[in-house]
Short mmCIF file of C-alpha atoms in Angstrom, two decimals:
data_model
loop_
_atom_site.label_atom_id
_atom_site.label_comp_id
_atom_site.label_asym_id
_atom_site.label_seq_id
_atom_site.Cartn_x
_atom_site.Cartn_y
_atom_site.Cartn_z
CA MET A 1 11.28 19.03 9.00
CA GLU A 2 10.02 18.80 12.55
CA ARG A 3 7.22 16.41 13.33
CA GLU A 4 3.72 17.82 13.21
CA GLY A 5 0.79 16.81 15.34
CA ALA A 6 -2.92 16.62 14.64
CA VAL A 7 -5.81 18.24 16.43
CA GLY A 8 -8.57 16.14 17.94
CA GLY A 9 -11.27 15.91 20.51
CA PRO A 10 -10.88 14.12 23.83
CA GLY A 11 -9.15 10.78 23.45
CA GLY A 12 -7.58 11.08 20.05
CA ARG A 13 -6.08 13.07 17.22
CA VAL A 14 -6.86 12.61 13.54
CA ALA A 15 -4.63 13.58 10.63
CA VAL A 16 -5.66 13.43 6.97
CA VAL A 17 -2.90 12.94 4.39
CA VAL A 18 -3.74 14.00 0.83
CA PRO A 19 -1.02 13.29 -1.79
CA CYS A 20 -1.30 15.66 -4.75
CA LEU A 21 0.32 16.23 -8.12
CA ASP A 22 -1.19 18.97 -10.30
CA GLU A 23 -4.65 18.79 -8.69
CA GLU A 24 -5.53 22.50 -8.74
CA ALA A 25 -8.97 21.70 -10.15
CA ALA A 26 -9.87 19.11 -7.51
CA VAL A 27 -7.99 19.62 -4.26
CA GLY A 28 -10.15 22.46 -2.95
CA ALA A 29 -13.32 20.35 -3.04
CA VAL A 30 -11.49 17.45 -1.35
CA VAL A 31 -10.23 19.64 1.50
CA ASP A 32 -13.65 21.23 1.99
CA ALA A 33 -15.39 17.84 2.18
CA LEU A 34 -12.81 16.50 4.62
CA ARG A 35 -13.09 19.50 6.92
CA VAL A 36 -16.87 19.09 7.05
CA SER A 37 -16.69 15.34 7.64
CA LEU A 38 -13.82 15.58 10.15
CA PRO A 39 -14.00 19.10 11.65
CA HIS A 40 -11.56 18.19 14.42
CA ALA A 41 -8.84 16.86 12.09
CA VAL A 42 -5.86 18.52 10.44
CA VAL A 43 -5.75 18.06 6.67
CA TYR A 44 -2.20 17.79 5.28
CA VAL A 45 -1.86 18.25 1.54
CA TYR A 46 1.48 16.91 0.31
CA ASP A 47 2.44 18.58 -2.96
CA ASN A 48 4.60 16.17 -4.97
CA GLY A 49 6.15 18.63 -7.41
CA SER A 50 3.05 20.25 -8.90
CA THR A 51 3.48 22.77 -11.69
CA ASP A 52 0.08 24.39 -11.14
CA ARG A 53 -1.53 26.17 -8.17
CA THR A 54 -2.29 23.03 -6.13
CA ALA A 55 -0.47 24.25 -3.01
CA GLU A 56 -2.04 27.70 -3.15
CA VAL A 57 -5.57 26.33 -3.56
CA ALA A 58 -5.12 23.76 -0.78
CA ALA A 59 -3.84 26.41 1.64
CA ARG A 60 -6.67 28.78 0.77
CA HIS A 61 -9.20 26.05 1.65
CA GLY A 62 -7.61 25.48 5.07
CA ALA A 63 -5.15 22.65 4.53
CA VAL A 64 -1.64 22.48 5.94
CA VAL A 65 0.60 22.26 2.88
CA ARG A 66 3.76 20.17 2.80
CA PHE A 67 6.19 19.54 -0.06
CA GLU A 68 7.87 16.29 -1.07
CA PRO A 69 10.17 16.89 -4.08
CA ARG A 70 10.98 13.22 -4.78
CA PRO A 71 8.40 12.00 -7.32
CA GLY A 72 6.14 9.11 -6.47
CA LYS A 73 3.19 8.50 -4.17
CA GLY A 74 5.23 6.06 -2.09
CA ASN A 75 7.77 8.80 -1.33
CA VAL A 76 4.95 11.12 -0.27
CA ILE A 77 3.41 8.58 2.10
CA ARG A 78 6.75 7.65 3.63
CA ARG A 79 7.44 11.35 4.32
CA ALA A 80 3.96 12.01 5.70
CA PHE A 81 3.90 8.97 7.98
CA ALA A 82 7.28 10.00 9.39
CA ASP A 83 6.44 13.69 9.88
CA VAL A 84 2.85 13.61 11.10
CA ASP A 85 2.03 12.43 14.62
CA ALA A 86 -1.58 11.37 15.23
CA ASP A 87 -3.70 8.61 16.72
CA THR A 88 -5.68 7.96 13.55
CA TYR A 89 -4.60 8.59 9.96
CA VAL A 90 -6.81 9.07 6.92
CA LEU A 91 -5.22 8.65 3.49
CA VAL A 92 -7.16 9.86 0.45
CA ASP A 93 -6.17 11.00 -3.03
CA GLY A 94 -6.53 14.66 -3.91
CA ASP A 95 -8.25 14.10 -7.28
CA ASP A 96 -11.83 14.27 -5.89
CA THR A 97 -12.74 10.81 -7.23
CA TYR A 98 -13.33 9.30 -3.78
CA ASP A 99 -16.24 10.35 -1.57
CA ALA A 100 -14.26 12.39 0.95
CA SER A 101 -17.43 13.07 2.96
CA ALA A 102 -17.33 9.40 4.10
CA ALA A 103 -14.09 9.94 6.05
CA GLY A 104 -15.88 10.56 9.35
CA ASP A 105 -17.85 7.31 9.06
CA LEU A 106 -14.67 5.35 8.28
CA VAL A 107 -12.90 6.82 11.32
CA ARG A 108 -15.88 6.03 13.56
CA LEU A 109 -15.87 2.45 12.30
CA LEU A 110 -12.15 2.04 12.98
CA VAL A 111 -12.50 3.30 16.55
CA ALA A 112 -15.82 1.60 17.37
CA GLU A 113 -14.62 -1.84 16.25
CA GLY A 114 -11.03 -1.50 17.44
CA LEU A 115 -9.60 -1.86 13.92
CA ASP A 116 -6.20 -0.92 12.59
CA HIS A 117 -6.98 -0.67 8.89
CA VAL A 118 -10.16 0.30 7.05
CA VAL A 119 -10.10 0.24 3.24
CA GLY A 120 -12.60 2.26 1.24
CA THR A 121 -13.34 -0.08 -1.65
CA ARG A 122 -14.37 1.77 -4.78
CA ARG A 123 -18.05 1.63 -5.78
CA PRO A 124 -18.36 3.48 -9.11
CA ASP A 125 -21.10 6.10 -9.15
CA THR A 126 -20.88 6.41 -12.96
CA PRO A 127 -20.04 3.89 -15.73
CA THR A 128 -16.94 5.90 -16.69
CA ALA A 129 -15.47 6.23 -13.19
CA HIS A 130 -12.97 3.44 -13.96
CA ARG A 131 -10.81 3.92 -17.04
CA ARG A 132 -10.98 1.17 -19.66
CA GLY A 133 -9.15 -1.92 -18.49
CA HIS A 134 -8.55 -0.62 -14.97
CA ALA A 135 -11.42 -2.56 -13.37
CA ALA A 136 -10.35 -5.83 -15.01
CA GLY A 137 -6.71 -5.21 -14.15
CA ASN A 138 -7.61 -4.42 -10.54
CA ARG A 139 -9.63 -7.65 -10.25
CA ALA A 140 -6.73 -9.65 -11.66
CA LEU A 141 -4.27 -8.10 -9.20
CA ASN A 142 -6.69 -8.66 -6.31
CA SER A 143 -6.92 -12.33 -7.29
CA VAL A 144 -3.13 -12.70 -7.44
CA VAL A 145 -2.59 -11.10 -4.03
CA SER A 146 -5.46 -13.08 -2.47
CA ARG A 147 -3.97 -16.36 -3.68
CA VAL A 148 -0.36 -15.56 -2.84
CA PHE A 149 -1.00 -14.16 0.63
CA GLY A 150 -4.01 -16.27 1.58
CA THR A 151 -6.39 -13.42 2.47
CA PRO A 152 -9.33 -12.23 0.31
CA VAL A 153 -8.71 -8.73 -1.07
CA THR A 154 -11.46 -6.74 -2.81
CA ASP A 155 -9.73 -3.50 -3.82
CA MET A 156 -5.99 -3.72 -3.29
CA LEU A 157 -5.28 -0.48 -5.18
CA SER A 158 -7.71 1.74 -3.29
CA GLY A 159 -6.21 5.08 -2.32
CA TYR A 160 -8.77 5.66 0.46
CA ARG A 161 -7.74 4.19 3.82
CA VAL A 162 -8.07 4.87 7.54
CA MET A 163 -5.29 3.53 9.76
CA SER A 164 -4.37 3.43 13.41
CA ARG A 165 -1.17 4.92 14.80
CA ARG A 166 0.31 1.50 15.49
CA PHE A 167 -0.36 0.37 11.93
CA VAL A 168 1.26 3.48 10.43
CA LYS A 169 4.31 3.49 12.70
CA SER A 170 5.03 -0.19 11.96
CA PHE A 171 4.71 0.32 8.18
CA PRO A 172 8.15 0.35 6.48
CA ALA A 173 7.05 2.27 3.33
CA ILE A 174 9.69 0.92 0.95
CA SER A 175 7.99 1.54 -2.39
CA ARG A 176 8.32 4.79 -4.33
CA GLY A 177 5.27 5.00 -6.58
CA PHE A 178 1.72 3.69 -6.95
CA GLU A 179 2.86 0.31 -5.62
CA VAL A 180 2.46 1.75 -2.11
CA GLU A 181 -1.20 0.64 -1.97
CA THR A 182 -0.07 -2.94 -2.61
CA GLU A 183 2.54 -2.57 0.12
CA LEU A 184 -0.08 -1.27 2.59
CA THR A 185 -2.38 -4.18 1.77
CA VAL A 186 0.36 -6.78 2.22
CA HIS A 187 1.52 -5.14 5.46
CA ALA A 188 -2.00 -5.48 6.88
CA VAL A 189 -2.27 -9.09 5.73
CA ASN A 190 1.19 -9.99 6.97
CA LEU A 191 0.69 -8.52 10.45
CA ARG A 192 -2.83 -10.03 10.57
CA VAL A 193 -4.25 -6.79 11.97
CA PRO A 194 -8.01 -6.35 12.45
CA GLN A 195 -9.33 -4.67 9.33
CA ARG A 196 -12.49 -4.06 7.31
CA GLU A 197 -13.39 -3.17 3.75
CA VAL A 198 -16.19 -0.62 3.29
CA PRO A 199 -17.67 0.42 -0.09
CA VAL A 200 -17.32 4.15 -0.82
CA GLY A 201 -18.45 6.26 -3.73
CA PHE A 202 -16.05 6.63 -6.66
CA ARG A 203 -16.67 9.07 -9.47
CA ASP A 204 -15.09 10.67 -12.54
CA ARG A 205 -12.38 13.25 -12.12
CA PRO A 206 -13.58 16.85 -12.28
CA GLU A 207 -13.08 18.75 -15.50
CA GLY A 208 -9.52 20.06 -15.77
CA SER A 209 -8.00 17.20 -13.76
CA ALA A 210 -5.96 14.47 -15.46
CA SER A 211 -4.98 11.03 -14.17
CA LYS A 212 -1.29 10.44 -13.41
CA LEU A 213 -1.70 6.67 -13.61
CA ARG A 214 -0.29 5.02 -16.74
CA THR A 215 -2.14 1.77 -17.27
CA TYR A 216 0.57 -0.50 -18.65
CA ARG A 217 3.65 1.04 -17.06
CA ASP A 218 2.14 1.25 -13.58
CA GLY A 219 0.38 -2.11 -13.98
CA PHE A 220 3.66 -3.87 -14.74
CA ALA A 221 5.35 -1.96 -11.89
CA ILE A 222 2.66 -3.24 -9.51
CA LEU A 223 3.07 -6.80 -10.81
CA ARG A 224 6.83 -6.59 -10.26
CA TRP A 225 6.20 -5.30 -6.75
CA ILE A 226 3.78 -8.17 -6.02
CA ALA A 227 6.45 -10.64 -7.17
CA ARG A 228 9.02 -8.92 -4.95
CA LEU A 229 6.68 -8.91 -1.97
CA ALA A 230 5.83 -12.56 -2.55
CA HIS A 231 9.54 -13.40 -2.43
CA LEU A 232 10.08 -11.24 0.67
CA GLU A 233 6.95 -12.27 2.56
CA ARG A 234 6.52 -15.89 1.41
CA PRO A 235 10.09 -17.07 0.69
CA LEU A 236 9.44 -20.70 1.62
CA LEU A 237 6.48 -20.93 -0.76
CA VAL A 238 8.34 -19.22 -3.64
CA HIS A 239 11.53 -21.23 -3.21
CA SER A 240 9.64 -24.49 -2.75
CA LEU A 241 7.75 -23.96 -6.00
CA LEU A 242 10.92 -22.98 -7.85
CA GLY A 243 12.83 -25.93 -6.38
CA ALA A 244 10.01 -28.30 -7.32
CA LEU A 245 10.01 -26.97 -10.90
CA ILE A 246 13.79 -27.49 -11.23
CA ALA A 247 13.46 -30.97 -9.69
CA LEU A 248 10.77 -31.90 -12.24
CA VAL A 249 13.07 -30.86 -15.09
CA SER A 250 15.85 -32.91 -13.52
CA LEU A 251 13.60 -35.97 -13.29
CA ALA A 252 12.39 -35.54 -16.87
CA LEU A 253 16.00 -35.54 -18.08
CA GLY A 254 17.36 -38.15 -15.66
CA LEU A 255 14.67 -40.86 -15.58
CA PRO A 256 15.32 -42.10 -19.14
CA VAL A 257 19.03 -42.35 -18.29
CA VAL A 258 18.26 -44.32 -15.11
CA VAL A 259 15.86 -46.63 -16.98
CA GLU A 260 18.48 -47.27 -19.66
CA PHE A 261 21.10 -48.01 -17.01
CA LEU A 262 18.80 -50.49 -15.24
CA ARG A 263 18.02 -52.20 -18.54
CA THR A 264 21.53 -52.42 -20.03
CA GLY A 265 23.92 -51.47 -17.23
CA LEU A 266 25.27 -48.68 -19.43
CA VAL A 267 25.05 -44.88 -19.29
CA PRO A 268 25.08 -43.79 -22.93
CA LYS A 269 24.24 -40.11 -22.26
CA PHE A 270 26.79 -38.82 -19.78
CA PRO A 271 26.10 -35.09 -20.46
CA THR A 272 22.38 -35.61 -19.79
CA ALA A 273 23.11 -37.58 -16.63
CA ILE A 274 25.47 -34.88 -15.38
CA LEU A 275 22.95 -32.11 -16.17
CA ALA A 276 20.13 -33.97 -14.42
CA SER A 277 22.28 -34.50 -11.32
CA ALA A 278 23.34 -30.86 -11.27
CA LEU A 279 19.73 -29.68 -11.60
CA MET A 280 18.61 -31.87 -8.71
CA MET A 281 21.37 -30.46 -6.50
CA ILE A 282 20.33 -26.93 -7.52
CA ALA A 283 16.71 -27.77 -6.65
CA VAL A 284 17.74 -28.91 -3.17
CA LEU A 285 19.84 -25.77 -2.67
CA VAL A 286 16.98 -23.50 -3.79
CA ALA A 287 14.62 -25.18 -1.32
CA ALA A 288 17.23 -24.91 1.46
CA VAL A 289 17.65 -21.19 0.78
CA GLY A 290 13.87 -20.85 1.10
CA VAL A 291 13.99 -22.45 4.55
CA VAL A 292 16.74 -20.05 5.66
CA LEU A 293 14.95 -16.98 4.25
CA ASP A 294 11.72 -18.07 5.92
CA ALA A 295 13.48 -18.13 9.29
CA VAL A 296 14.87 -14.64 8.63
CA HIS A 297 11.42 -13.45 7.58
CA ARG A 298 9.86 -14.80 10.77
CA ALA A 299 12.37 -12.83 12.82
CA SER A 300 11.54 -9.71 10.80
CA ASP A 301 7.82 -10.32 11.35
CA GLU A 302 8.38 -10.59 15.08
CA ALA A 303 10.26 -7.27 15.08
CA SER A 304 7.44 -5.56 13.15
CA ARG A 305 4.88 -7.03 15.50
CA LEU A 306 6.78 -5.76 18.53
CA VAL A 307 6.86 -2.25 17.03
CA TYR A 308 3.13 -2.54 16.37
CA LEU A 309 2.45 -3.58 19.96
CA GLN A 310 4.32 -0.58 21.38
CA TYR A 311 1.39 1.69 20.47
CA PRO A 312 -2.11 1.60 21.97
CA ALA A 313 -5.26 0.77 20.06
CA PRO A 314 -7.29 3.67 18.58
CA GLN A 315 -8.95 5.76 21.29
CA ALA A 316 -12.50 7.04 21.36
CA LEU A 317 -12.82 10.29 19.42
CA ASP A 318 -15.14 13.24 19.80
CA LEU A 319 -15.89 14.01 16.17
CA ARG A 320 -18.17 16.93 17.01
CA VAL A 321 -15.56 19.30 18.39
CA PRO A 322 -13.86 21.51 15.79
CA PRO A 323 -10.18 22.34 16.31
CA ALA A 324 -9.03 25.61 17.79
CA PRO A 325 -7.23 27.84 15.27
CA SER A 326 -3.59 26.85 15.01
CA PRO A 327 -1.08 29.71 14.65
CA ALA A 328 1.30 27.32 12.90
CA ARG A 329 -1.03 26.93 9.94
CA GLY A 330 -0.34 30.35 8.50
CA ALA A 331 3.35 29.61 8.25
CA ASP A 332 2.62 26.20 6.79
CA ARG A 333 0.51 27.68 4.04
CA ALA A 334 3.40 29.79 2.89
CA GLY A 335 5.17 26.47 2.25
CA ARG A 336 8.75 25.47 1.96
CA ARG A 337 10.13 23.67 -1.06
#
């Protein structure tokens, strides 16, 4: 697929990416709210294998429809970030749970303060907006990421974000599913980009719309992804802790043998002594691997930072000027699977 641009006023172009899977009941309202809030932007709805009329409804409401057959939100975002060329990107779910009318304010904030990443943190408008256990699980994951990566995170799993071109084009997008929000958060923390968190309204899904998130399966997938990211992004910390743990086991096994040798001059437990020695050598090797991986990671960070610096900061936008009709939109609405 050829790269697509976004329409904008003087100084910038804004593209809105809306991942969707079976959101016929909600996507029309989302597109309408986005077009009112950002009249100059192009709204791209990425259909991720819907079996209902999501694509048809989105096109009828004025969105440019794209198709990503590989299942998973991460696959959709990787495809969209590669295909769409803009100065500012808005990412919002197509289930009409987020306040899409706040998109214009989030874009203005990003440009006015020279930010690269604005996260719309969820502020429930109703007691049932969060499914049972989701709020507690989200808080636990936020705490884990904040501790591991050293930066306070309020809503790591938010699907409502505004990002600069340089942030998007330096984002590797490795994950396949709902872990992509975690990956975006860690990318922002790791690059130390200027960012803000802004509360936005969060409500129940409209009638006829069902959540695709599976609490336990996706929760464990996110935990596994956090562990993987911790190993990739903080290898020295992870390997140092693991090496220290192995060294403590070695000392617990070996100290009694050493004490007995100093007292009697004999080593009555050769297997224990050998095991303790082997564990200590393993602990040293694990720590040494952490040092090597940390050096590799620093080189990777420098490469990402150089990619980030190739693009200019967000430009001033004229959010009052609606886009001229695009002849390409009609063909897009027909869609290609």
